[in-house]
Amino acid sequence: MTDAPIPTLSSLAGVYPVGRAFIESARWQHLTDEFAKRFGHPATHICRAPGRVNLIGEHIDYALFGVFPAAVDRDILIACAPRSDSSEIRSQNMDESNTLDRPSPPVDAWFLDIDKRSLRWESYVKAGYFGVLNRFFRSSGAEPTGINMLVDGTVPSGSGLSSSAAMVVASTLTFLTMNNKLAQLNKGDLVHMAVENEKRVGVNSGGMDQAASILSLPHHPLYISFYPKLAPTQIPLISTNPATCFVIANSMKVSDKLVNAKAQYNLRVVETLVGARIGLNEKITFREVLSRWSRETQGSDTEDVKALEIALEQIIPEVERDGLTLDEMIEATGLSNSNFNDIYFSWVEVEATYFQLHKRAKHVYTEALRVLKFRKHSLSSSSEDSHKELGRLMDESHASCRDLFECSCPELDELVVLAKRAGAWGSRLTGAGWGGCTVSLVIESEVPAFIASIRRAYAPYEALDDIRLQDVVFSTKPGGGAGGEFALRSFP
Ligand code: NG1
């Protein structure tokens, strides 16, 4: 799947699920009309990247454990066309524009003025540009093409549905397409490039979002493992009786991952890396620790899922203890202060009084085990019992995110309680947490009553009219309609 070429399409068929295609074709038309109006010439292409919902497996991608996301049908579109001078980005949603001066090669580091202190949508566009410049124009002496771009997005930002990854992927695709480089990469290359590009904005992300946005196919959630290398497996959706679906509910608390990175996302990345190092004296991830601890046989490119499950079951009881101060943590690693700073703090800034290495480790290992069980139940049977089991795993995942990884917040906890009360089989936060969305497993025929019940009980929804409510609470089937196709050639 990672070796496949990046697809290009000339029609919308198959990109969206049937019920959404009509709304979307009007949106695409509006985007091209607006492009022509604003720039005075037609768009030649539209590049598209979807957001994703993570069904289970939170904060374990950067420890290299497998996760279970699915693309959603909300996406970022960038209409584009070449121009003869510098590039210009405009946004349909924000009514803002930015000019990217054409950088003149050769340079060691392109200067694109990415603002890492505040959440700015255009930073993610610039991050995509940076990666393309670096890979294709660094030493070639060639000039990149100037581009006009008009961006339109339906993935709410700061909601845990990966609007940032969708923006980076769409922008990377735009710069590749306009510079005729798309055919030189496969899907796997694009995932690696998008992950590196997004890190330039200031968050040390794992790889789940970009992989889900690029590799998803309709009607299939993905099990993505990162060790020993990126390996996505499509998990077919079995039809169940009664039929179930996933409902996404936005807490309407924005999770500002970038601005709060020091005390939240980046701190968790450091805590999990340092926790993995204890006793081993090298920079290593929890997945690699488990591999050594269980004497996993190397040599194969794919994970032995059964052996991994057994190893996780054995290592979990070994992890216990309380938080450590910075000095205690450095002492536990056996490193000198300056070596520790070089290895763990030279690339990231964090803020904490106590570093909760053991709680984080316990979350990582138990969550990794839950992902494997979720995968097994999704594959094995369509019975009601097995769906109850999926729901139970989602509930446990939320409790672990709340109590051990401490990435929930009162709004998400409340939505989860309300979802359970409204009949969900399972409910949990999705994405980085600290705000954003929950995902709940619900019987399909009960979705309208489920949504009505949450609407009545969750105070931030009180003032919303029906149209606005559809943007914040909606049902989705894993992979349904999001597709893996991104570049639309010769549009319309
Ligand atoms: P969000 O903030 O939901 O896009 C982030 C990371 C993921 C993963 C999840 C937690 C980025 C781009 N994405 O997702 O890689 O670690 O948190 O599971 O930082």
Short mmCIF file of C-alpha atoms and ligand atoms in Angstrom, two decimals:
data_model
loop_
_atom_site.label_atom_id
_atom_site.label_comp_id
_atom_site.label_asym_id
_atom_site.label_seq_id
_atom_site.Cartn_x
_atom_site.Cartn_y
_atom_site.Cartn_z
CA MET A 1 0.00 0.00 0.00
CA THR A 2 2.86 2.41 0.78
CA ASP A 3 4.48 1.58 -2.59
CA ALA A 4 1.38 2.67 -4.52
CA PRO A 5 1.58 5.83 -6.64
CA ILE A 6 -0.18 8.96 -5.39
CA PRO A 7 -3.47 8.85 -7.28
CA THR A 8 -4.80 11.61 -9.48
CA LEU A 9 -8.44 11.82 -10.49
CA SER A 10 -10.51 13.78 -12.92
CA SER A 11 -13.91 13.31 -11.28
CA LEU A 12 -15.36 13.24 -7.76
CA ALA A 13 -16.81 9.73 -8.13
CA GLY A 14 -15.65 7.53 -5.26
CA VAL A 15 -14.06 10.38 -3.32
CA TYR A 16 -17.06 10.96 -1.02
CA PRO A 17 -19.83 8.67 0.26
CA VAL A 18 -23.03 8.82 -1.77
CA GLY A 19 -24.95 11.07 0.63
CA ARG A 20 -22.21 13.68 0.72
CA ALA A 21 -21.17 13.81 -2.93
CA PHE A 22 -23.89 16.30 -3.87
CA ILE A 23 -22.95 18.87 -1.19
CA GLU A 24 -19.30 18.39 -1.99
CA SER A 25 -19.61 18.89 -5.74
CA ALA A 26 -21.28 22.26 -5.04
CA ARG A 27 -18.42 23.11 -2.69
CA TRP A 28 -15.77 22.19 -5.31
CA GLN A 29 -17.58 24.27 -7.92
CA HIS A 30 -17.80 27.23 -5.56
CA LEU A 31 -14.08 26.94 -4.85
CA THR A 32 -13.10 27.01 -8.54
CA ASP A 33 -15.51 29.90 -9.22
CA GLU A 34 -14.02 31.86 -6.32
CA PHE A 35 -10.51 31.07 -7.50
CA ALA A 36 -11.23 32.49 -10.95
CA LYS A 37 -12.88 35.57 -9.40
CA ARG A 38 -10.03 36.29 -6.99
CA PHE A 39 -7.06 35.53 -9.24
CA GLY A 40 -8.50 36.38 -12.64
CA HIS A 41 -7.70 33.01 -14.21
CA PRO A 42 -8.98 29.43 -13.66
CA ALA A 43 -7.50 26.87 -11.25
CA THR A 44 -5.69 24.06 -13.03
CA HIS A 45 -5.84 21.56 -10.14
CA ILE A 46 -7.43 20.88 -6.77
CA CYS A 47 -5.44 18.95 -4.19
CA ARG A 48 -7.33 17.30 -1.36
CA ALA A 49 -6.45 15.71 1.97
CA PRO A 50 -8.95 14.40 4.55
CA GLY A 51 -8.89 14.66 8.35
CA ARG A 52 -9.08 11.49 10.43
CA VAL A 53 -10.72 10.12 13.52
CA ASN A 54 -8.62 7.88 15.73
CA LEU A 55 -10.81 5.00 16.88
CA ILE A 56 -8.29 3.80 19.46
CA GLY A 57 -4.54 4.07 20.18
CA GLU A 58 -3.87 7.52 21.61
CA HIS A 59 -0.38 8.97 22.11
CA ILE A 60 1.35 5.76 21.21
CA ASP A 61 2.34 6.46 17.60
CA TYR A 62 5.45 8.34 18.72
CA ALA A 63 6.34 5.36 20.94
CA LEU A 64 6.07 3.38 17.65
CA PHE A 65 3.07 1.27 18.68
CA GLY A 66 0.25 0.55 16.24
CA VAL A 67 -2.86 2.77 16.09
CA PHE A 68 -6.33 2.41 14.59
CA PRO A 69 -7.55 5.53 12.75
CA ALA A 70 -9.90 6.08 9.80
CA ALA A 71 -10.12 8.99 7.38
CA VAL A 72 -13.27 11.12 7.66
CA ASP A 73 -15.13 12.86 4.87
CA ARG A 74 -14.22 16.35 6.15
CA ASP A 75 -11.18 17.64 4.28
CA ILE A 76 -8.92 20.45 3.09
CA LEU A 77 -9.06 21.46 -0.57
CA ILE A 78 -6.46 23.67 -2.25
CA ALA A 79 -7.35 25.02 -5.69
CA CYS A 80 -4.19 26.07 -7.49
CA ALA A 81 -2.58 27.24 -10.71
CA PRO A 82 0.94 28.31 -11.65
CA ARG A 83 1.96 31.97 -11.94
CA SER A 84 5.14 33.62 -13.08
CA ASP A 85 6.36 35.32 -9.89
CA SER A 86 6.06 34.56 -6.11
CA SER A 87 3.31 32.37 -4.62
CA GLU A 88 0.14 33.60 -2.95
CA ILE A 89 -2.15 31.70 -0.56
CA ARG A 90 -5.68 32.83 0.18
CA SER A 91 -8.28 31.23 2.40
CA GLN A 92 -11.98 30.86 1.67
CA ASN A 93 -12.77 30.45 5.37
CA MET A 94 -10.55 33.10 6.94
CA ASP A 95 -10.60 35.91 4.37
CA GLU A 96 -6.86 36.35 4.65
CA SER A 97 -4.02 36.10 2.18
CA ASN A 98 -0.28 35.49 2.45
CA THR A 99 2.50 35.94 -0.05
CA LEU A 100 5.39 33.51 -0.18
CA ASP A 101 8.35 35.28 -1.72
CA ARG A 102 10.10 33.03 -4.12
CA PRO A 103 13.22 31.87 -2.25
CA SER A 104 16.38 32.12 -4.28
CA PRO A 105 18.55 29.03 -4.31
CA PRO A 106 21.14 28.00 -3.38
CA VAL A 107 20.52 28.38 0.39
CA ASP A 108 21.19 26.07 3.32
CA ALA A 109 17.89 26.71 5.06
CA TRP A 110 14.91 28.24 3.32
CA PHE A 111 13.43 31.14 5.23
CA LEU A 112 9.66 30.95 5.17
CA ASP A 113 8.91 32.80 8.40
CA ILE A 114 6.90 30.03 10.10
CA ASP A 115 5.43 31.47 13.31
CA LYS A 116 5.73 28.77 15.99
CA ARG A 117 4.21 30.80 18.83
CA SER A 118 0.63 30.97 17.66
CA LEU A 119 -1.70 28.69 15.75
CA ARG A 120 -1.75 30.07 12.18
CA TRP A 121 -3.25 28.08 9.34
CA GLU A 122 -0.78 29.34 6.77
CA SER A 123 2.15 27.93 8.81
CA TYR A 124 0.99 24.46 7.76
CA VAL A 125 0.92 25.52 4.11
CA LYS A 126 4.45 26.91 4.45
CA ALA A 127 5.59 23.69 6.16
CA GLY A 128 4.51 21.72 3.07
CA TYR A 129 6.34 24.16 0.81
CA PHE A 130 9.50 23.91 2.91
CA GLY A 131 9.62 20.11 2.50
CA VAL A 132 9.22 20.30 -1.27
CA LEU A 133 11.90 22.99 -1.55
CA ASN A 134 14.25 20.99 0.61
CA ARG A 135 13.80 17.76 -1.26
CA PHE A 136 13.73 18.99 -4.84
CA PHE A 137 15.32 22.43 -5.02
CA ARG A 138 18.02 22.41 -2.38
CA SER A 139 20.95 21.65 -4.60
CA SER A 140 19.44 21.53 -8.07
CA GLY A 141 19.73 25.26 -8.76
CA ALA A 142 16.28 25.10 -10.38
CA GLU A 143 13.61 27.69 -9.54
CA PRO A 144 10.32 26.55 -7.95
CA THR A 145 7.14 27.55 -9.78
CA GLY A 146 5.15 30.46 -8.34
CA ILE A 147 1.61 29.39 -7.44
CA ASN A 148 -1.78 30.94 -6.71
CA MET A 149 -3.64 28.95 -4.07
CA LEU A 150 -7.13 29.15 -2.59
CA VAL A 151 -7.68 27.00 0.50
CA ASP A 152 -11.03 25.67 1.74
CA GLY A 153 -11.44 23.45 4.79
CA THR A 154 -14.22 21.53 6.52
CA VAL A 155 -12.07 19.88 9.22
CA PRO A 156 -12.58 21.98 12.37
CA SER A 157 -9.22 23.20 13.69
CA GLY A 158 -8.02 22.20 17.16
CA SER A 159 -10.63 19.43 17.27
CA GLY A 160 -8.45 16.29 17.30
CA LEU A 161 -9.53 15.46 13.73
CA SER A 162 -6.13 16.33 12.27
CA SER A 163 -6.85 19.54 10.47
CA SER A 164 -3.15 20.33 10.73
CA ALA A 165 -2.04 17.10 9.04
CA ALA A 166 -4.72 17.53 6.35
CA MET A 167 -3.42 21.05 5.67
CA VAL A 168 0.21 19.90 5.51
CA VAL A 169 -0.63 16.96 3.23
CA ALA A 170 -2.77 19.12 0.92
CA SER A 171 -0.10 21.80 0.75
CA THR A 172 2.72 19.30 0.14
CA LEU A 173 0.63 17.81 -2.69
CA THR A 174 -0.01 21.26 -4.16
CA PHE A 175 3.68 22.17 -4.33
CA LEU A 176 4.56 18.73 -5.70
CA THR A 177 1.82 18.89 -8.34
CA MET A 178 2.62 22.42 -9.48
CA ASN A 179 6.31 21.59 -9.77
CA ASN A 180 5.66 18.32 -11.65
CA LYS A 181 7.17 16.17 -8.90
CA LEU A 182 4.16 14.08 -7.90
CA ALA A 183 5.12 11.07 -10.00
CA GLN A 184 8.54 10.89 -8.34
CA LEU A 185 7.04 9.85 -4.98
CA ASN A 186 4.87 6.99 -3.79
CA LYS A 187 2.32 7.16 -0.95
CA GLY A 188 4.85 6.00 1.67
CA ASP A 189 7.33 8.74 0.63
CA LEU A 190 4.56 11.28 0.93
CA VAL A 191 3.73 10.10 4.48
CA HIS A 192 7.37 10.48 5.56
CA MET A 193 7.63 13.86 3.92
CA ALA A 194 4.38 15.14 5.49
CA VAL A 195 5.48 13.97 8.98
CA GLU A 196 8.79 15.83 8.64
CA ASN A 197 7.06 18.89 7.19
CA GLU A 198 4.62 19.10 10.10
CA LYS A 199 7.43 18.94 12.66
CA ARG A 200 8.66 22.26 11.24
CA VAL A 201 5.61 23.98 12.71
CA GLY A 202 6.77 23.00 16.20
CA VAL A 203 4.97 19.81 17.28
CA ASN A 204 6.89 16.55 17.42
CA SER A 205 4.07 14.48 16.03
CA GLY A 206 4.05 10.70 15.58
CA GLY A 207 2.90 9.78 12.08
CA MET A 208 -0.62 8.51 12.52
CA ASP A 209 -2.44 11.53 11.09
CA GLN A 210 -0.44 11.92 7.94
CA ALA A 211 -0.53 8.12 7.33
CA ALA A 212 -4.31 8.03 7.82
CA SER A 213 -4.86 11.05 5.60
CA ILE A 214 -2.74 9.59 2.79
CA LEU A 215 -3.22 5.82 3.01
CA SER A 216 -6.93 5.42 3.86
CA LEU A 217 -9.30 3.74 1.45
CA PRO A 218 -13.09 4.02 1.66
CA HIS A 219 -14.88 1.72 4.14
CA HIS A 220 -11.68 0.53 5.82
CA PRO A 221 -10.19 1.77 9.04
CA LEU A 222 -6.42 1.31 9.11
CA TYR A 223 -4.28 -0.55 11.59
CA ILE A 224 -0.99 1.33 11.23
CA SER A 225 2.13 -0.08 12.81
CA PHE A 226 5.34 1.93 12.83
CA TYR A 227 7.80 -0.75 13.85
CA PRO A 228 10.03 -2.07 12.36
CA LYS A 229 8.73 0.20 9.59
CA LEU A 230 5.55 1.99 8.57
CA ALA A 231 3.06 -0.76 7.72
CA PRO A 232 -0.64 0.01 7.24
CA THR A 233 -3.21 -2.82 7.11
CA GLN A 234 -6.73 -2.14 5.88
CA ILE A 235 -9.25 -3.69 8.24
CA PRO A 236 -12.48 -4.41 6.34
CA LEU A 237 -15.65 -3.24 8.03
CA ILE A 238 -17.89 -6.16 8.82
CA SER A 239 -21.58 -5.47 8.62
CA THR A 240 -23.13 -5.96 11.99
CA ASN A 241 -26.58 -6.68 13.23
CA PRO A 242 -27.63 -4.22 14.54
CA ALA A 243 -25.53 -1.93 12.30
CA THR A 244 -23.24 0.41 14.22
CA CYS A 245 -21.37 3.59 13.37
CA PHE A 246 -19.08 6.10 15.02
CA VAL A 247 -20.39 9.47 16.17
CA ILE A 248 -17.97 12.35 16.53
CA ALA A 249 -18.87 15.10 19.02
CA ASN A 250 -16.86 18.30 19.27
CA SER A 251 -16.46 19.53 22.86
CA MET A 252 -16.00 23.02 21.37
CA LYS A 253 -12.98 23.46 23.60
CA VAL A 254 -10.14 24.19 21.17
CA SER A 255 -7.11 22.04 21.77
CA ASP A 256 -4.27 24.40 20.98
CA LYS A 257 -1.53 21.81 20.54
CA LEU A 258 1.06 24.29 19.36
CA VAL A 259 0.69 27.03 21.96
CA ASN A 260 0.42 24.52 24.84
CA ALA A 261 3.04 22.11 23.47
CA LYS A 262 5.56 22.74 26.28
CA ALA A 263 3.25 21.53 29.03
CA GLN A 264 1.20 19.06 26.98
CA TYR A 265 2.03 17.31 23.69
CA ASN A 266 5.80 17.86 23.56
CA LEU A 267 6.12 17.15 27.30
CA ARG A 268 4.40 13.79 26.76
CA VAL A 269 6.77 13.01 23.87
CA VAL A 270 9.75 13.67 26.17
CA GLU A 271 8.23 11.75 29.11
CA THR A 272 7.64 8.68 26.96
CA LEU A 273 11.11 8.81 25.42
CA VAL A 274 12.88 9.30 28.75
CA GLY A 275 10.72 6.61 30.40
CA ALA A 276 11.79 4.17 27.72
CA ARG A 277 15.45 4.95 28.29
CA ILE A 278 15.57 4.09 32.01
CA GLY A 279 17.85 1.14 32.55
CA LEU A 280 18.93 1.02 28.92
CA ASN A 281 21.16 4.02 28.49
CA GLU A 282 20.26 4.90 24.94
CA LYS A 283 17.67 6.97 23.10
CA ILE A 284 14.97 4.44 22.38
CA THR A 285 11.15 4.15 22.14
CA PHE A 286 8.84 1.95 24.25
CA ARG A 287 8.17 -0.24 21.23
CA GLU A 288 11.89 -0.96 20.86
CA VAL A 289 12.18 -1.58 24.62
CA LEU A 290 9.44 -4.19 24.37
CA SER A 291 11.09 -5.76 21.38
CA ARG A 292 14.35 -6.22 23.30
CA TRP A 293 12.65 -7.24 26.54
CA SER A 294 10.65 -9.97 24.79
CA ARG A 295 13.56 -10.97 22.55
CA GLU A 296 11.42 -10.36 19.51
CA THR A 297 12.93 -11.90 16.43
CA GLN A 298 14.13 -9.29 13.98
CA GLY A 299 14.40 -9.65 10.27
CA SER A 300 10.80 -9.44 9.21
CA ASP A 301 9.24 -6.21 8.00
CA THR A 302 5.89 -6.95 9.56
CA GLU A 303 4.91 -7.27 13.18
CA ASP A 304 3.90 -10.62 14.71
CA VAL A 305 0.66 -9.33 16.27
CA LYS A 306 0.07 -12.40 18.46
CA ALA A 307 3.60 -12.34 19.92
CA LEU A 308 3.27 -8.61 20.53
CA GLU A 309 0.03 -9.13 22.45
CA ILE A 310 1.67 -11.73 24.71
CA ALA A 311 4.71 -9.52 25.32
CA LEU A 312 2.49 -6.56 26.25
CA GLU A 313 0.50 -8.71 28.68
CA GLN A 314 3.74 -9.73 30.36
CA ILE A 315 5.39 -6.29 30.58
CA ILE A 316 2.38 -4.33 31.92
CA PRO A 317 2.58 -5.67 35.54
CA GLU A 318 6.26 -4.60 35.62
CA VAL A 319 5.46 -0.90 35.26
CA GLU A 320 4.70 0.85 38.58
CA ARG A 321 5.94 3.99 40.47
CA ASP A 322 5.30 7.68 41.01
CA GLY A 323 6.40 10.90 39.30
CA LEU A 324 9.99 12.10 39.32
CA THR A 325 11.42 15.61 39.60
CA LEU A 326 13.75 16.71 36.82
CA ASP A 327 16.84 15.88 38.91
CA GLU A 328 15.47 12.46 39.87
CA MET A 329 14.59 11.77 36.26
CA ILE A 330 18.07 12.68 35.02
CA GLU A 331 19.60 10.54 37.74
CA ALA A 332 17.39 7.60 36.76
CA THR A 333 18.66 7.77 33.18
CA GLY A 334 22.30 7.58 34.31
CA LEU A 335 23.18 10.60 32.11
CA SER A 336 25.03 13.76 33.13
CA ASN A 337 22.93 16.96 33.11
CA SER A 338 24.57 18.23 29.96
CA ASN A 339 24.22 14.94 28.09
CA PHE A 340 20.58 14.71 29.13
CA ASN A 341 19.93 18.27 27.91
CA ASP A 342 21.67 17.53 24.61
CA ILE A 343 19.69 14.36 23.97
CA TYR A 344 16.23 15.31 25.20
CA PHE A 345 15.92 19.08 25.52
CA SER A 346 17.96 20.44 22.61
CA TRP A 347 15.11 19.89 20.10
CA VAL A 348 12.09 20.63 22.28
CA GLU A 349 11.05 22.92 25.15
CA VAL A 350 9.03 21.43 28.02
CA GLU A 351 7.66 22.67 31.34
CA ALA A 352 6.84 20.41 34.33
CA THR A 353 7.53 20.03 38.05
CA TYR A 354 7.08 16.27 38.04
CA PHE A 355 7.69 13.95 35.12
CA GLN A 356 5.21 11.10 35.28
CA LEU A 357 7.30 8.49 33.53
CA HIS A 358 5.61 5.43 34.98
CA LYS A 359 2.03 6.57 34.54
CA ARG A 360 2.83 7.41 30.91
CA ALA A 361 4.52 4.05 30.40
CA LYS A 362 1.52 2.25 31.83
CA HIS A 363 -0.79 4.12 29.47
CA VAL A 364 1.41 3.40 26.45
CA TYR A 365 1.63 -0.35 27.07
CA THR A 366 -2.01 -0.85 28.06
CA GLU A 367 -3.24 1.30 25.16
CA ALA A 368 -1.05 -0.66 22.72
CA LEU A 369 -2.63 -3.86 24.02
CA ARG A 370 -6.14 -2.41 23.68
CA VAL A 371 -5.43 -1.52 20.04
CA LEU A 372 -4.49 -5.15 19.31
CA LYS A 373 -7.65 -6.41 21.02
CA PHE A 374 -9.76 -3.87 19.16
CA ARG A 375 -8.18 -5.01 15.89
CA LYS A 376 -8.87 -8.64 16.73
CA HIS A 377 -12.53 -8.02 17.60
CA SER A 378 -13.07 -5.83 14.53
CA LEU A 379 -11.75 -8.63 12.35
CA SER A 380 -13.20 -11.65 14.03
CA SER A 381 -16.91 -11.37 14.50
CA SER A 382 -19.96 -9.23 13.95
CA SER A 383 -21.88 -10.35 17.01
CA GLU A 384 -23.40 -7.95 19.52
CA ASP A 385 -21.00 -9.27 22.15
CA SER A 386 -18.00 -8.37 20.08
CA HIS A 387 -19.35 -4.83 19.62
CA LYS A 388 -19.85 -4.53 23.36
CA GLU A 389 -16.23 -5.56 23.71
CA LEU A 390 -15.13 -2.83 21.25
CA GLY A 391 -17.12 -0.34 23.32
CA ARG A 392 -15.53 -1.56 26.55
CA LEU A 393 -12.04 -1.10 25.06
CA MET A 394 -12.95 2.46 24.03
CA ASP A 395 -14.16 3.22 27.58
CA GLU A 396 -10.96 1.84 29.06
CA SER A 397 -8.91 3.86 26.61
CA HIS A 398 -10.63 7.04 27.70
CA ALA A 399 -10.06 6.26 31.39
CA SER A 400 -6.38 5.65 30.69
CA CYS A 401 -6.04 8.91 28.71
CA ARG A 402 -7.76 10.74 31.59
CA ASP A 403 -6.00 9.16 34.58
CA LEU A 404 -2.62 7.94 33.34
CA PHE A 405 -1.74 10.05 30.33
CA GLU A 406 -3.64 13.09 31.65
CA CYS A 407 -4.59 14.38 28.21
CA SER A 408 -8.35 14.77 28.77
CA CYS A 409 -10.23 17.81 30.13
CA PRO A 410 -13.56 18.33 31.98
CA GLU A 411 -15.47 19.01 28.73
CA LEU A 412 -14.32 15.75 27.11
CA ASP A 413 -15.00 13.78 30.30
CA GLU A 414 -18.50 15.23 30.45
CA LEU A 415 -19.23 14.39 26.79
CA VAL A 416 -18.06 10.81 27.36
CA VAL A 417 -20.39 10.43 30.37
CA LEU A 418 -23.29 11.91 28.38
CA ALA A 419 -22.57 9.62 25.43
CA LYS A 420 -22.68 6.54 27.66
CA ARG A 421 -25.89 7.79 29.24
CA ALA A 422 -27.37 8.29 25.76
CA GLY A 423 -26.70 4.64 24.92
CA ALA A 424 -23.21 4.54 23.31
CA TRP A 425 -21.47 1.19 23.59
CA GLY A 426 -18.20 2.97 24.11
CA SER A 427 -16.93 6.54 24.07
CA ARG A 428 -13.54 8.20 24.27
CA LEU A 429 -11.57 11.31 23.38
CA THR A 430 -9.96 11.15 19.95
CA GLY A 431 -6.68 12.76 18.88
CA ALA A 432 -4.28 14.59 21.13
CA GLY A 433 -6.95 15.54 23.72
CA TRP A 434 -6.96 18.55 26.09
CA GLY A 435 -10.03 19.60 24.07
CA GLY A 436 -11.32 18.64 20.64
CA CYS A 437 -13.66 15.73 19.95
CA THR A 438 -14.96 12.46 21.36
CA VAL A 439 -15.81 9.39 19.28
CA SER A 440 -18.61 7.04 20.36
CA LEU A 441 -19.74 3.64 19.09
CA VAL A 442 -23.51 3.84 18.55
CA ILE A 443 -26.22 1.66 16.96
CA GLU A 444 -26.91 3.32 13.62
CA SER A 445 -30.70 3.45 13.95
CA GLU A 446 -30.29 5.17 17.34
CA VAL A 447 -28.04 7.98 16.11
CA PRO A 448 -30.76 10.71 15.87
CA ALA A 449 -31.96 9.97 19.44
CA PHE A 450 -28.35 9.81 20.61
CA ILE A 451 -27.53 13.22 19.13
CA ALA A 452 -30.75 14.74 20.49
CA SER A 453 -29.95 13.48 23.97
CA ILE A 454 -26.42 14.95 23.93
CA ARG A 455 -27.75 18.21 22.54
CA ARG A 456 -30.17 18.56 25.45
CA ALA A 457 -27.57 17.80 28.08
CA TYR A 458 -24.32 19.44 26.90
CA ALA A 459 -24.51 23.17 27.70
CA PRO A 460 -22.23 24.45 24.86
CA TYR A 461 -24.70 22.95 22.32
CA GLU A 462 -27.73 24.81 23.69
CA ALA A 463 -27.33 27.90 21.54
CA LEU A 464 -26.61 26.02 18.28
CA ASP A 465 -29.15 25.87 15.47
CA ASP A 466 -29.68 22.62 13.52
CA ILE A 467 -27.22 23.50 10.74
CA ARG A 468 -24.42 24.43 13.12
CA LEU A 469 -25.13 21.32 15.19
CA GLN A 470 -24.43 19.12 12.14
CA ASP A 471 -20.91 20.55 12.04
CA VAL A 472 -20.17 19.67 15.64
CA VAL A 473 -21.90 16.28 16.09
CA PHE A 474 -22.03 13.89 13.15
CA SER A 475 -21.84 10.20 12.44
CA THR A 476 -19.18 8.64 10.27
CA LYS A 477 -18.28 5.16 9.14
CA PRO A 478 -14.59 4.35 9.29
CA GLY A 479 -12.92 5.28 6.03
CA GLY A 480 -16.33 5.83 4.51
CA GLY A 481 -15.87 8.01 1.50
CA ALA A 482 -12.70 9.77 2.57
CA GLY A 483 -10.65 7.90 0.02
CA GLY A 484 -6.99 7.90 -0.69
CA GLU A 485 -7.19 10.07 -3.78
CA PHE A 486 -5.93 13.58 -3.57
CA ALA A 487 -4.92 15.36 -6.68
CA LEU A 488 -7.55 16.23 -9.22
CA ARG A 489 -5.92 16.70 -12.60
CA SER A 490 -7.25 19.05 -15.23
CA PHE A 491 -10.22 20.23 -13.20
CA PRO A 492 -13.04 20.62 -14.13
P1 NG1 B 1 -4.06 15.50 16.66
O1 NG1 B 1 -3.69 16.64 17.52
O2 NG1 B 1 -5.34 14.90 16.98
O3 NG1 B 1 -3.97 15.85 15.21
C1 NG1 B 1 -1.83 14.32 17.64
C2 NG1 B 1 -0.64 13.84 16.81
C3 NG1 B 1 -0.73 12.35 16.48
C4 NG1 B 1 -0.95 11.53 17.73
C5 NG1 B 1 -2.17 12.12 18.49
C6 NG1 B 1 -2.41 11.43 19.80
C7 NG1 B 1 0.16 15.61 15.34
C8 NG1 B 1 0.14 16.15 13.97
N1 NG1 B 1 -0.59 14.55 15.55
O4 NG1 B 1 -2.99 14.28 16.86
O5 NG1 B 1 0.46 11.94 15.81
O6 NG1 B 1 0.19 11.47 18.53
O7 NG1 B 1 -1.98 13.50 18.78
O8 NG1 B 1 -2.69 10.08 19.60
O9 NG1 B 1 0.86 16.11 16.19
#
